[in-house]
Coordinates of C-alpha atoms and ligand atoms in Angstrom, one line a residue:
M227 CA 3.4 15.4 -26.9
A228 CA 1.8 16.6 -30.1
V229 CA -0.7 18.8 -28.4
D230 CA -1.4 22.4 -29.4
S231 CA 0.2 24.5 -26.7
A232 CA -3.0 26.6 -26.6
L233 CA -4.7 23.6 -25.1
S234 CA -2.1 23.1 -22.4
S235 CA -3.6 22.8 -18.9
P236 CA -2.4 24.2 -15.5
L237 CA -2.7 20.6 -14.3
G238 CA 0.1 19.6 -16.7
P239 CA 0.7 18.9 -20.3
P240 CA -2.1 16.7 -21.7
A241 CA -1.3 13.5 -23.5
C242 CA -3.6 14.2 -26.5
E243 CA -6.2 16.6 -27.7
K244 CA -9.1 14.7 -26.1
D245 CA -7.3 14.9 -22.7
A246 CA -6.7 18.6 -23.2
K247 CA -10.4 19.2 -23.5
A248 CA -11.1 17.1 -20.4
L249 CA -8.5 19.0 -18.4
Q250 CA -9.8 22.3 -19.6
F251 CA -13.3 21.2 -18.5
I252 CA -11.9 20.5 -15.0
E253 CA -10.3 23.9 -14.9
E254 CA -13.4 25.7 -16.0
M255 CA -15.6 23.9 -13.5
T256 CA -13.2 24.3 -10.6
R257 CA -12.4 28.0 -11.4
N258 CA -16.1 28.8 -11.5
A259 CA -17.2 26.5 -8.8
D260 CA -19.6 28.9 -7.1
A261 CA -21.3 30.1 -10.3
V262 CA -21.6 26.5 -11.5
Q263 CA -23.2 25.5 -8.2
E264 CA -25.7 28.4 -8.5
R265 CA -26.6 27.3 -12.0
V266 CA -26.9 23.7 -11.1
L267 CA -29.3 24.4 -8.2
S268 CA -31.4 26.8 -10.3
E269 CA -31.6 24.2 -13.1
I270 CA -32.7 21.5 -10.7
L271 CA -35.3 23.7 -9.0
A272 CA -36.7 25.1 -12.3
R273 CA -37.2 21.8 -14.0
N274 CA -38.6 20.2 -10.9
A275 CA -40.8 23.1 -9.7
E276 CA -44.0 21.3 -10.4
T277 CA -43.0 18.1 -8.5
E278 CA -45.1 17.1 -5.5
Y279 CA -42.1 17.3 -3.2
L280 CA -40.9 20.8 -4.1
K281 CA -44.5 22.2 -4.3
R282 CA -44.9 21.1 -0.7
F283 CA -42.4 23.7 0.4
E284 CA -43.8 26.6 -1.5
L285 CA -40.7 28.0 -3.2
G286 CA -43.0 30.2 -5.3
G287 CA -40.8 29.7 -8.4
S288 CA -37.6 30.9 -6.6
T289 CA -34.5 29.0 -7.6
D290 CA -31.9 30.9 -5.5
R291 CA -29.9 29.4 -2.7
E292 CA -31.2 31.6 0.1
T293 CA -34.9 30.8 -0.5
Y294 CA -34.1 27.1 -1.0
K295 CA -32.2 26.8 2.2
S296 CA -34.7 28.7 4.2
K297 CA -37.6 26.5 3.0
L298 CA -36.4 23.0 2.5
P299 CA -35.4 20.7 5.4
V300 CA -32.2 18.7 5.5
I301 CA -33.4 15.1 5.3
T302 CA -32.2 11.4 5.5
Y303 CA -33.4 8.4 3.6
E304 CA -35.9 7.5 6.3
D305 CA -37.7 10.9 5.7
L306 CA -38.1 10.0 2.0
Q307 CA -39.3 6.5 2.6
P308 CA -43.0 7.2 1.8
E309 CA -42.2 8.9 -1.5
I310 CA -39.7 6.1 -2.5
Q311 CA -42.2 3.5 -1.6
R312 CA -44.9 5.1 -3.8
I313 CA -42.5 5.2 -6.8
A314 CA -41.5 1.6 -6.1
N315 CA -45.1 0.6 -6.1
G316 CA -45.7 2.1 -9.5
D317 CA -46.8 5.7 -9.0
R318 CA -45.5 7.5 -12.1
S319 CA -46.5 11.0 -11.2
A320 CA -43.9 13.7 -10.7
I321 CA -43.2 13.1 -7.1
L322 CA -39.5 13.9 -6.8
S323 CA -38.4 14.5 -10.3
A324 CA -40.1 16.0 -13.4
H325 CA -38.1 13.5 -15.5
P326 CA -39.4 9.9 -15.2
I327 CA -37.6 7.7 -12.7
S328 CA -35.8 5.2 -15.0
E329 CA -34.7 2.8 -12.3
F330 CA -33.7 2.5 -8.7
L331 CA -30.0 2.2 -7.8
T332 CA -29.6 -0.1 -4.8
S333 CA -27.1 1.4 -2.3
S334 CA -24.9 -0.6 -0.1
G335 CA -26.2 1.6 2.7
T336 CA -29.3 -0.1 4.2
S337 CA -32.5 0.9 5.9
A338 CA -34.3 -1.6 8.0
G339 CA -31.9 -4.3 6.8
E340 CA -32.5 -3.8 3.1
R341 CA -30.5 -1.8 0.5
K342 CA -31.7 1.8 0.2
L343 CA -33.4 2.5 -3.2
M344 CA -32.1 5.6 -4.9
P345 CA -34.2 6.9 -7.7
T346 CA -32.4 7.9 -10.8
I347 CA -33.2 9.4 -14.2
K348 CA -31.8 8.5 -17.7
E349 CA -29.6 11.6 -18.1
E350 CA -27.7 10.8 -14.9
L351 CA -25.9 8.2 -16.9
D352 CA -24.4 11.0 -19.0
R353 CA -23.3 12.8 -15.9
R354 CA -21.6 9.7 -14.6
Q355 CA -20.1 9.1 -18.0
L356 CA -18.7 12.6 -18.0
L357 CA -17.0 12.0 -14.7
Y358 CA -15.5 8.7 -15.9
S359 CA -14.2 10.5 -19.0
L360 CA -12.1 12.8 -16.8
L361 CA -10.2 10.0 -15.0
M362 CA -7.7 8.9 -17.7
P363 CA -6.8 12.4 -18.9
V364 CA -5.7 13.1 -15.2
M365 CA -3.9 9.7 -14.9
N366 CA -2.1 10.3 -18.2
L367 CA -0.5 13.4 -16.6
Y368 CA 1.3 11.2 -14.1
V369 CA 1.8 7.9 -15.9
P370 CA 2.9 8.2 -19.5
G371 CA 2.4 5.5 -22.1
L372 CA -0.8 4.0 -20.9
D373 CA -1.9 3.8 -24.6
K374 CA 0.8 1.2 -25.2
G375 CA -1.0 -1.5 -23.2
K376 CA -4.1 -2.6 -21.4
G377 CA -5.9 -2.5 -18.0
L378 CA -6.8 -5.7 -16.2
Y379 CA -9.9 -4.7 -14.3
F380 CA -12.1 -7.1 -12.4
L381 CA -15.5 -5.7 -13.0
F382 CA -18.8 -7.5 -12.2
V383 CA -22.5 -7.1 -12.6
K384 CA -24.8 -8.1 -9.7
S385 CA -28.3 -9.5 -9.6
E386 CA -31.2 -7.2 -10.3
T387 CA -34.8 -7.2 -9.2
R388 CA -38.0 -5.3 -10.1
T389 CA -40.0 -3.3 -7.6
P390 CA -43.7 -4.1 -7.2
G391 CA -44.4 -1.3 -9.7
G392 CA -42.0 -2.8 -12.3
L393 CA -38.9 -0.6 -12.0
L394 CA -35.5 -2.2 -12.1
A395 CA -33.5 -2.1 -8.9
R396 CA -29.8 -2.8 -9.2
P397 CA -26.4 -1.5 -8.1
V398 CA -25.2 1.6 -9.9
L399 CA -22.2 -0.2 -11.5
T400 CA -24.4 -3.0 -12.8
S401 CA -26.6 -0.3 -14.4
Y402 CA -23.5 1.4 -15.9
Y403 CA -21.9 -1.8 -17.3
K404 CA -25.2 -2.8 -18.9
S405 CA -25.7 0.6 -20.5
D406 CA -24.6 1.5 -24.1
H407 CA -22.2 4.0 -22.6
F408 CA -20.1 1.1 -21.5
K409 CA -21.1 -1.7 -23.9
T410 CA -20.6 0.3 -27.1
R411 CA -17.9 2.6 -25.8
P412 CA -15.8 3.9 -28.7
Y413 CA -12.2 2.6 -29.0
D414 CA -9.9 4.7 -26.8
P415 CA -6.2 3.5 -26.8
Y416 CA -5.9 4.8 -23.3
N417 CA -8.7 2.7 -22.0
V418 CA -8.5 -0.8 -23.3
Y419 CA -9.4 -3.6 -21.0
T420 CA -8.2 -7.2 -21.1
S421 CA -11.7 -8.4 -19.9
P422 CA -14.1 -8.9 -22.7
N423 CA -17.6 -7.4 -22.2
E424 CA -19.1 -10.9 -22.4
A425 CA -17.2 -11.7 -19.2
I426 CA -18.0 -8.5 -17.4
L427 CA -21.6 -8.8 -18.2
C428 CA -22.0 -12.4 -17.2
S429 CA -24.1 -12.5 -14.0
D430 CA -22.5 -15.7 -12.7
S431 CA -19.6 -14.4 -10.6
F432 CA -17.5 -17.6 -10.9
H433 CA -17.8 -17.7 -14.8
S434 CA -17.1 -14.0 -14.9
M435 CA -14.1 -14.0 -12.6
Y436 CA -12.6 -17.1 -14.2
T437 CA -12.8 -15.6 -17.7
Q438 CA -11.5 -12.2 -16.6
M439 CA -8.5 -13.9 -14.9
L440 CA -7.8 -16.1 -17.9
C441 CA -7.8 -13.2 -20.3
G442 CA -5.6 -11.2 -17.9
L443 CA -3.1 -14.1 -17.8
L444 CA -3.2 -14.5 -21.6
E445 CA -2.2 -10.8 -22.0
R446 CA 0.1 -10.7 -19.0
H447 CA 2.8 -8.6 -20.8
H448 CA 0.3 -6.1 -22.1
V449 CA -1.2 -5.3 -18.7
L450 CA 0.0 -1.8 -17.5
R451 CA -2.5 -1.3 -14.7
L452 CA -4.5 -3.7 -12.7
G453 CA -7.6 -3.0 -10.6
A454 CA -11.1 -3.5 -9.2
V455 CA -13.5 -0.9 -7.8
F456 CA -12.6 -1.6 -4.2
A457 CA -9.5 -3.1 -2.6
S458 CA -11.6 -6.0 -1.3
G459 CA -12.4 -7.0 -4.9
L460 CA -8.8 -7.1 -6.0
I461 CA -7.8 -9.2 -3.0
R462 CA -10.7 -11.6 -3.9
A463 CA -9.3 -11.9 -7.4
I464 CA -5.8 -12.9 -6.1
K465 CA -7.5 -15.5 -3.8
F466 CA -9.4 -16.8 -6.8
L467 CA -6.1 -17.2 -8.7
Q468 CA -4.7 -19.1 -5.7
L469 CA -7.6 -21.5 -5.8
N470 CA -8.0 -21.9 -9.6
W471 CA -4.5 -21.4 -11.2
S472 CA -4.1 -25.1 -12.1
N473 CA -7.4 -25.1 -14.1
L474 CA -6.5 -21.8 -15.7
A475 CA -3.0 -23.2 -16.6
R476 CA -4.7 -26.3 -18.1
D477 CA -6.9 -24.2 -20.3
I478 CA -3.9 -22.2 -21.5
R479 CA -2.0 -25.4 -22.2
S480 CA -4.8 -27.0 -24.2
G481 CA -6.2 -23.8 -25.8
T482 CA -9.7 -24.8 -24.7
L483 CA -12.0 -23.3 -22.1
N484 CA -12.8 -25.2 -18.9
P485 CA -16.2 -26.9 -19.6
K486 CA -17.5 -25.6 -16.3
I487 CA -17.7 -22.1 -17.9
S488 CA -20.9 -22.8 -19.7
D489 CA -22.0 -19.2 -20.5
P490 CA -22.5 -19.3 -24.3
A491 CA -21.4 -15.7 -25.0
I492 CA -18.2 -16.2 -23.1
R493 CA -17.5 -19.5 -24.8
R494 CA -17.9 -17.9 -28.2
R495 CA -15.6 -15.1 -27.4
L496 CA -12.9 -17.2 -25.8
A497 CA -12.9 -19.5 -28.8
E498 CA -11.6 -16.5 -30.7
I499 CA -8.9 -15.7 -28.2
L500 CA -7.6 -18.9 -26.6
V501 CA -4.8 -20.7 -28.3
P502 CA -2.5 -23.4 -26.8
D503 CA 0.5 -21.8 -25.1
N504 CA 2.7 -24.3 -23.2
D505 CA 5.3 -21.7 -22.2
L506 CA 2.7 -19.5 -20.5
A507 CA 1.0 -22.5 -18.9
D508 CA 4.4 -23.6 -17.5
F509 CA 5.2 -20.1 -16.2
I510 CA 1.8 -19.7 -14.5
S511 CA 2.2 -23.2 -12.9
A512 CA 5.7 -22.4 -11.7
E513 CA 4.8 -19.1 -10.2
C514 CA 1.5 -20.1 -8.6
S515 CA 2.8 -23.3 -7.1
K516 CA 5.4 -21.5 -5.0
D517 CA 4.5 -21.2 -1.3
N518 CA 5.5 -17.5 -1.2
W519 CA 3.0 -15.2 -3.0
E520 CA 4.7 -12.0 -2.1
G521 CA 4.8 -9.8 -5.2
I522 CA 2.7 -12.2 -7.2
I523 CA 1.1 -9.4 -9.1
T524 CA 4.4 -8.0 -10.4
R525 CA 5.7 -11.5 -11.1
I526 CA 2.7 -12.4 -13.3
W527 CA 2.1 -8.9 -14.7
P528 CA 5.6 -7.4 -14.8
N529 CA 4.7 -4.3 -16.6
T530 CA 2.0 -3.1 -14.1
K531 CA 2.7 0.5 -13.2
Y532 CA 0.0 0.9 -10.6
L533 CA -3.0 -0.7 -8.9
D534 CA -6.3 1.2 -9.7
V535 CA -8.4 0.5 -6.7
I536 CA -10.1 2.4 -3.9
V537 CA -8.1 2.1 -0.6
T538 CA -9.6 5.1 1.2
G539 CA -12.3 4.9 3.9
A540 CA -13.1 1.4 5.1
M541 CA -10.9 -0.1 2.3
A542 CA -7.7 1.3 4.0
Q543 CA -7.6 -1.9 6.1
Y544 CA -6.5 -3.8 2.9
I545 CA -3.4 -1.6 2.1
P546 CA -0.9 -3.9 3.7
T547 CA -2.2 -7.0 1.9
L548 CA -2.2 -5.3 -1.4
E549 CA 1.4 -4.0 -0.7
Y550 CA 2.4 -7.6 0.0
Y551 CA 0.9 -9.0 -3.2
S552 CA 2.1 -6.2 -5.4
A553 CA 5.6 -5.6 -4.0
G554 CA 4.6 -2.1 -3.1
L555 CA 3.1 -0.8 -6.4
P556 CA 1.5 2.6 -6.1
M557 CA -2.3 2.4 -5.5
A558 CA -4.4 5.0 -7.3
C559 CA -7.8 6.0 -5.8
T560 CA -9.3 7.8 -8.8
M561 CA -12.8 8.7 -7.8
Y562 CA -15.4 9.2 -5.2
A563 CA -19.0 8.3 -6.0
S564 CA -22.2 6.8 -4.7
S565 CA -25.5 5.5 -5.9
E566 CA -27.1 8.8 -5.1
C567 CA -24.6 10.8 -7.2
Y568 CA -21.1 10.7 -8.5
F569 CA -19.1 13.3 -6.6
G570 CA -15.6 13.9 -7.9
L571 CA -12.2 12.7 -8.7
N572 CA -8.6 12.7 -7.4
L573 CA -6.5 15.2 -9.3
N574 CA -3.3 13.7 -7.9
P575 CA -4.0 9.9 -8.3
M576 CA -0.5 8.7 -7.7
C577 CA -0.2 10.2 -4.3
K578 CA 0.1 8.0 -1.2
P579 CA -3.3 6.5 0.0
S580 CA -3.1 8.5 3.2
E581 CA -2.9 11.7 1.2
V582 CA -5.8 11.1 -1.2
S583 CA -8.1 14.0 -1.6
Y584 CA -11.1 14.1 -3.9
T585 CA -12.1 17.3 -5.7
I586 CA -15.9 17.5 -5.9
M587 CA -17.0 18.5 -9.4
P588 CA -19.5 21.3 -9.1
N589 CA -21.5 20.3 -12.1
M590 CA -22.6 16.9 -10.7
A591 CA -25.1 18.2 -8.2
Y592 CA -25.7 21.0 -5.7
F593 CA -23.5 20.3 -2.6
E594 CA -23.9 21.6 0.9
F595 CA -21.8 20.7 4.0
L596 CA -23.1 20.2 7.5
P597 CA -20.3 21.0 10.0
D598 CA -19.5 17.8 11.8
Y599 CA -17.7 19.4 14.8
H600 CA -20.9 20.8 16.2
P601 CA -22.1 18.8 19.2
N602 CA -25.6 19.0 18.0
S603 CA -25.2 18.5 14.3
N604 CA -28.8 17.2 13.9
S605 CA -30.1 20.5 15.0
E606 CA -32.0 22.7 12.6
E607 CA -29.9 25.7 13.7
V608 CA -26.6 24.4 12.4
K609 CA -25.9 26.3 9.2
L610 CA -24.9 24.4 6.2
V611 CA -22.0 25.7 4.2
D612 CA -21.8 26.0 0.4
L613 CA -19.1 24.2 -1.6
V614 CA -16.7 27.1 -2.0
D615 CA -17.2 28.2 1.6
V616 CA -15.9 25.2 3.4
E617 CA -12.7 25.7 5.6
I618 CA -9.5 23.8 5.4
G619 CA -9.0 21.4 8.2
K620 CA -12.7 21.2 9.1
E621 CA -14.9 18.1 8.9
Y622 CA -18.4 18.1 7.3
E623 CA -21.1 15.7 6.4
L624 CA -22.0 15.8 2.7
V625 CA -25.5 17.0 1.8
I626 CA -26.7 16.8 -1.8
T627 CA -29.4 18.1 -4.1
T628 CA -29.5 16.0 -7.3
Y629 CA -31.1 16.3 -10.7
A630 CA -32.9 13.0 -10.0
G631 CA -34.8 14.5 -7.1
L632 CA -33.0 14.2 -3.8
Y633 CA -33.2 17.6 -2.0
R634 CA -30.9 18.5 0.8
Y635 CA -30.2 14.8 1.4
R636 CA -27.6 13.6 3.9
V637 CA -25.3 11.1 2.3
G638 CA -23.7 10.0 5.6
D639 CA -20.1 10.6 4.6
I640 CA -17.8 12.7 6.7
L641 CA -15.2 14.6 4.7
R642 CA -12.3 16.8 5.8
V643 CA -11.2 19.7 3.7
T644 CA -7.5 19.4 2.7
G645 CA -7.1 22.2 0.2
F646 CA -8.5 23.8 -2.9
H647 CA -8.0 23.3 -6.6
N648 CA -8.9 26.8 -7.9
S649 CA -12.1 27.5 -6.0
A650 CA -13.2 23.9 -5.7
P651 CA -12.4 22.3 -2.3
Q652 CA -10.6 19.0 -2.0
F653 CA -11.7 16.4 0.6
H654 CA -10.1 13.6 2.5
F655 CA -12.7 10.9 3.0
V656 CA -12.8 10.5 6.8
R657 CA -15.5 7.9 7.4
R658 CA -19.0 6.8 6.8
K659 CA -21.2 7.7 9.8
N660 CA -22.4 4.9 12.1
V661 CA -20.4 2.1 10.5
L662 CA -19.0 -0.3 12.9
L663 CA -18.0 -3.3 10.8
S664 CA -17.2 -3.5 7.1
I665 CA -15.4 -6.2 5.0
D666 CA -16.6 -5.5 1.5
S667 CA -19.5 -3.1 0.7
D668 CA -21.3 -4.3 3.8
K669 CA -21.8 -1.7 6.5
T670 CA -23.0 -2.9 9.9
D671 CA -23.9 -0.3 12.5
E672 CA -24.1 -0.7 16.3
A673 CA -27.8 -1.2 16.4
E674 CA -27.6 -4.0 13.9
L675 CA -24.9 -5.7 15.8
Q676 CA -26.7 -5.4 19.1
K677 CA -29.9 -6.9 17.5
A678 CA -27.8 -9.8 16.1
V679 CA -26.2 -10.5 19.4
E680 CA -29.6 -10.4 21.1
N681 CA -31.2 -12.8 18.6
A682 CA -28.3 -15.2 18.8
S683 CA -28.1 -15.2 22.6
K684 CA -31.7 -16.4 22.8
L685 CA -30.3 -19.8 21.7
L686 CA -28.3 -19.9 24.9
S687 CA -31.2 -19.6 27.3
E688 CA -31.9 -23.3 27.4
F689 CA -28.3 -23.8 28.5
N690 CA -28.8 -21.3 31.4
T691 CA -26.1 -19.1 29.7
S692 CA -26.1 -15.5 28.8
V693 CA -23.8 -13.0 27.0
V694 CA -22.4 -10.6 29.6
E695 CA -20.4 -8.5 27.3
Y696 CA -19.4 -8.4 23.6
T697 CA -17.4 -6.5 21.1
S698 CA -16.4 -7.1 17.5
Y699 CA -13.6 -6.9 15.0
A700 CA -13.4 -7.0 11.2
D701 CA -10.7 -9.6 10.6
T702 CA -9.2 -9.0 7.2
K703 CA -6.2 -11.3 7.7
T704 CA -8.3 -14.1 6.3
I705 CA -9.4 -14.0 2.7
P706 CA -12.2 -13.2 2.4
G707 CA -12.3 -11.3 5.6
H708 CA -14.9 -12.1 8.3
Y709 CA -16.6 -10.7 11.3
V710 CA -15.2 -11.7 14.7
I711 CA -17.5 -11.3 17.7
Y712 CA -15.9 -11.6 21.2
W713 CA -18.3 -13.0 23.8
E714 CA -17.9 -13.2 27.5
L715 CA -20.4 -15.7 28.8
L716 CA -22.1 -16.3 32.1
V717 CA -22.5 -20.1 32.3
K718 CA -24.7 -20.9 35.3
D719 CA -24.6 -24.7 34.8
A720 CA -21.2 -25.8 33.8
A721 CA -22.4 -29.4 33.3
N722 CA -24.8 -28.2 30.6
A723 CA -22.7 -25.4 28.9
P724 CA -23.4 -24.7 25.2
N725 CA -21.2 -26.8 23.0
D726 CA -19.5 -26.0 19.7
D727 CA -22.6 -26.9 17.7
V728 CA -24.8 -24.5 19.7
L729 CA -22.3 -21.7 19.4
G730 CA -21.9 -22.4 15.7
R731 CA -25.7 -22.0 15.4
C732 CA -25.4 -18.7 17.3
C733 CA -22.9 -17.5 14.6
L734 CA -25.5 -18.4 11.9
E735 CA -28.3 -16.7 13.9
M736 CA -26.2 -13.5 14.0
E737 CA -25.6 -13.7 10.3
E738 CA -29.3 -14.2 9.7
S739 CA -30.0 -11.0 11.7
L740 CA -27.5 -8.8 9.7
N741 CA -28.5 -6.7 6.8
S742 CA -29.0 -7.9 3.2
V743 CA -25.7 -6.5 1.9
Y744 CA -23.9 -8.6 4.5
R745 CA -25.8 -11.7 3.6
Q746 CA -25.3 -11.1 -0.2
G747 CA -21.6 -10.8 0.5
R748 CA -21.7 -14.2 2.3
V749 CA -24.0 -16.0 -0.1
A750 CA -23.7 -14.6 -3.6
D751 CA -20.4 -12.7 -3.8
N752 CA -18.4 -14.9 -1.5
S753 CA -16.7 -11.7 -0.4
I754 CA -17.3 -12.3 3.4
G755 CA -16.2 -15.4 5.2
P756 CA -18.2 -17.2 8.0
L757 CA -18.8 -15.2 11.1
E758 CA -16.8 -16.3 14.1
I759 CA -17.6 -16.1 17.8
R760 CA -14.6 -16.1 20.1
V761 CA -15.5 -16.9 23.7
V762 CA -13.2 -15.1 26.1
K763 CA -12.4 -15.9 29.8
T764 CA -14.6 -14.5 32.5
G765 CA -13.3 -11.1 33.6
T766 CA -11.8 -10.2 30.2
F767 CA -14.0 -7.2 29.7
E768 CA -13.0 -5.9 33.2
E769 CA -9.4 -6.1 32.0
L770 CA -10.4 -4.2 28.9
M771 CA -11.8 -1.5 31.0
D772 CA -8.7 -1.4 33.2
Y773 CA -6.6 -1.1 30.1
A774 CA -8.7 1.8 28.8
I775 CA -8.6 3.6 32.2
S776 CA -4.8 3.1 32.4
R777 CA -4.7 5.0 29.1
G778 CA -6.7 7.9 30.4
A779 CA -10.4 6.9 29.9
S780 CA -12.7 8.2 32.6
I781 CA -14.1 5.5 34.8
N782 CA -17.5 7.1 35.0
Q783 CA -17.9 7.5 31.3
Y784 CA -16.4 4.2 30.2
K785 CA -18.4 2.2 27.8
V786 CA -17.5 -1.1 26.3
P787 CA -16.4 -0.4 22.7
R788 CA -18.7 -2.4 20.3
C789 CA -15.9 -2.6 17.8
V790 CA -12.2 -2.8 18.4
N791 CA -9.3 -2.4 16.0
F792 CA -6.5 -1.1 18.2
T793 CA -3.9 -3.9 18.1
P794 CA -3.0 -4.0 21.8
I795 CA -6.7 -4.5 22.6
T796 CA -7.3 -7.2 20.0
E797 CA -4.1 -8.9 21.3
L798 CA -5.4 -8.7 24.8
L799 CA -8.8 -10.2 23.7
D800 CA -7.1 -12.9 21.6
S801 CA -4.9 -13.9 24.5
R802 CA -8.0 -14.6 26.6
V803 CA -9.9 -16.7 24.1
V804 CA -11.1 -20.1 25.4
S805 CA -12.9 -21.3 22.3
S806 CA -13.7 -20.2 18.8
H807 CA -16.7 -21.1 16.7
F808 CA -17.8 -20.5 13.1
S809 CA -21.1 -20.3 11.3
L810 CA -21.6 -23.8 9.9
A811 CA -24.0 -22.8 7.0
L812 CA -24.8 -19.9 4.8
P813 CA -27.5 -17.4 6.0
H814 CA -30.6 -16.9 3.9
W815 CA -30.3 -14.4 1.0
T816 CA -32.2 -13.9 -2.3
P817 CA -32.1 -10.9 -4.6
E818 CA -35.7 -10.1 -3.6
R819 CA -36.2 -7.7 -0.8
R820 CA -37.7 -8.9 2.5
R821 CA -40.3 -6.1 2.5
Ligands
AMP125 P1 -23.1 3.0 -2.6 O1 -24.2 3.8 -2.1 O2 -23.2 1.6 -2.3 O3 -22.8 3.3 -4.0 O4 -21.8 3.4 -1.7 C1 -21.3 4.7 -1.8 C2 -20.5 5.0 -0.6 O5 -19.2 4.3 -0.7 C3 -20.1 6.4 -0.4 O6 -21.1 7.2 0.1 C4 -18.9 6.3 0.5 O7 -19.2 6.0 1.8 C5 -18.2 5.0 -0.1 N1 -17.2 5.4 -1.1 C6 -17.4 5.6 -2.4 N2 -16.2 6.0 -3.0 C7 -15.3 6.1 -2.0 C8 -13.9 6.4 -2.0 N3 -13.3 6.8 -3.1 N4 -13.3 6.4 -0.8 C9 -14.0 6.0 0.3 N5 -15.2 5.7 0.3 C10 -15.9 5.7 -0.8

């Protein structure tokens, strides 16, 4: 610990001078959270004063919070659609931001079935980079010696498109991995990955995953931490190993790369790394051919100290599976971010998943909080609260004003205040509003599910059959997980009831009706399995109601839940299943937007 004691941090003794500076920065920002927020808002308003959007609200040059809040409305993506569309169509005037929009980041949140397009500007990359640079200094406080080995991270780029006006549209991580910030990052002993850039940057997800797994196996003793962005991604990597270990072992035995991996940059890079290793090939084959995969992560990568993966929010459903594969390794959720803006980090990353709180960094954007307990939280009258004024125990929806030109924009995340670090609040991620079903980054809401059921049930009319009731469930016991839709049918002509083929087509029709993030997960990422319809016995939904009423629900107010995840209820439904049907083909998906 050769760090000057003057650089020591209240968060703990830093591992090196670079870490000391990062921790000091966190302290400065969180101690002065309110002043930083005031400065951030004033900078955003001053530089964008001449934009069409801000001029509309006649701020008259004011950059203070009171004027801003009194003049600008709180908005959602739908309110901004016209402006976004103009930018996408090539209007380069200063509509939202004085700085040119450099590209669109495609959110996993959708609007009318397509990914939302978030405008961004070049300098936002620096702000994201700054947040990334704080993660390892915090982690080093809790896990010593991470400079003595490497991280095995499964990182991927996804397809990108151009808008009619020629701007790139791609996910924020694809934008980051393809940037010089990532590609030409300086050597940092605390942040060395086993995956070569060539593999991360390869757009073919099979080639990319194969190579990243191979490199991780080659360096199995050096791996100290293992991760992916979201839990679903890490589980997919384990499944990939299950399916491909014999080919991987063959490559290791022969010292030559599987000819299927044709990407030239990967082949050149692997030619430098791969040498025949019989012992390693034998070991991989012996471990992977066992029926029992419990603890496979620690068996193959015995020096792993923790999993670096988000298991908060919708990803919490994967905790038991990851515990099984990793023999209970700690899971670190390090940051909270979105396409709109990167928000903050977890200052206690080795805590239990249920205790994760994210500290919002006040320099990233101007943050406001819409109290979520209010019965009428859409109302104009509800007062939004500033970052330092939120109250412990209360829930709020996050509202942001960004340098890139989102003003009082509702993100759609509900957060609960758990405490403070200095004057910066810390938040538990409670949920994303209106999300019914999610397996990977897909987010399906009630209206989308309803539409999908309606469209699919049209296929039943020629069989004189209708869907009387339905509910759904995200089944993550299969890998990849898949949507299960329970249907109770009214079959009027038993002799001509819909058969398995018809119900299989209903599954596909539902998938065709779901949003593009779902269909991309099915088609390109293979992160979501075929949708399943389980037909339940007549009367099952009555029983479901009886069950809810026996547990205290009011008979007058009872509504069929459109998604169920309470085990006794899924058990009840499963015990009444008469037949089950799967989508027999892939739905339609291309990177191009439908509109
Ligand atoms: P996207 O717009 O596709 O980048 O998705 C961003 C959204 O992912 C956020 O608004 C959250 O709903 C969710 N998210 C991001 N980070 C976390 C996290 N650490 N825990 C839970 N949910 C998260």
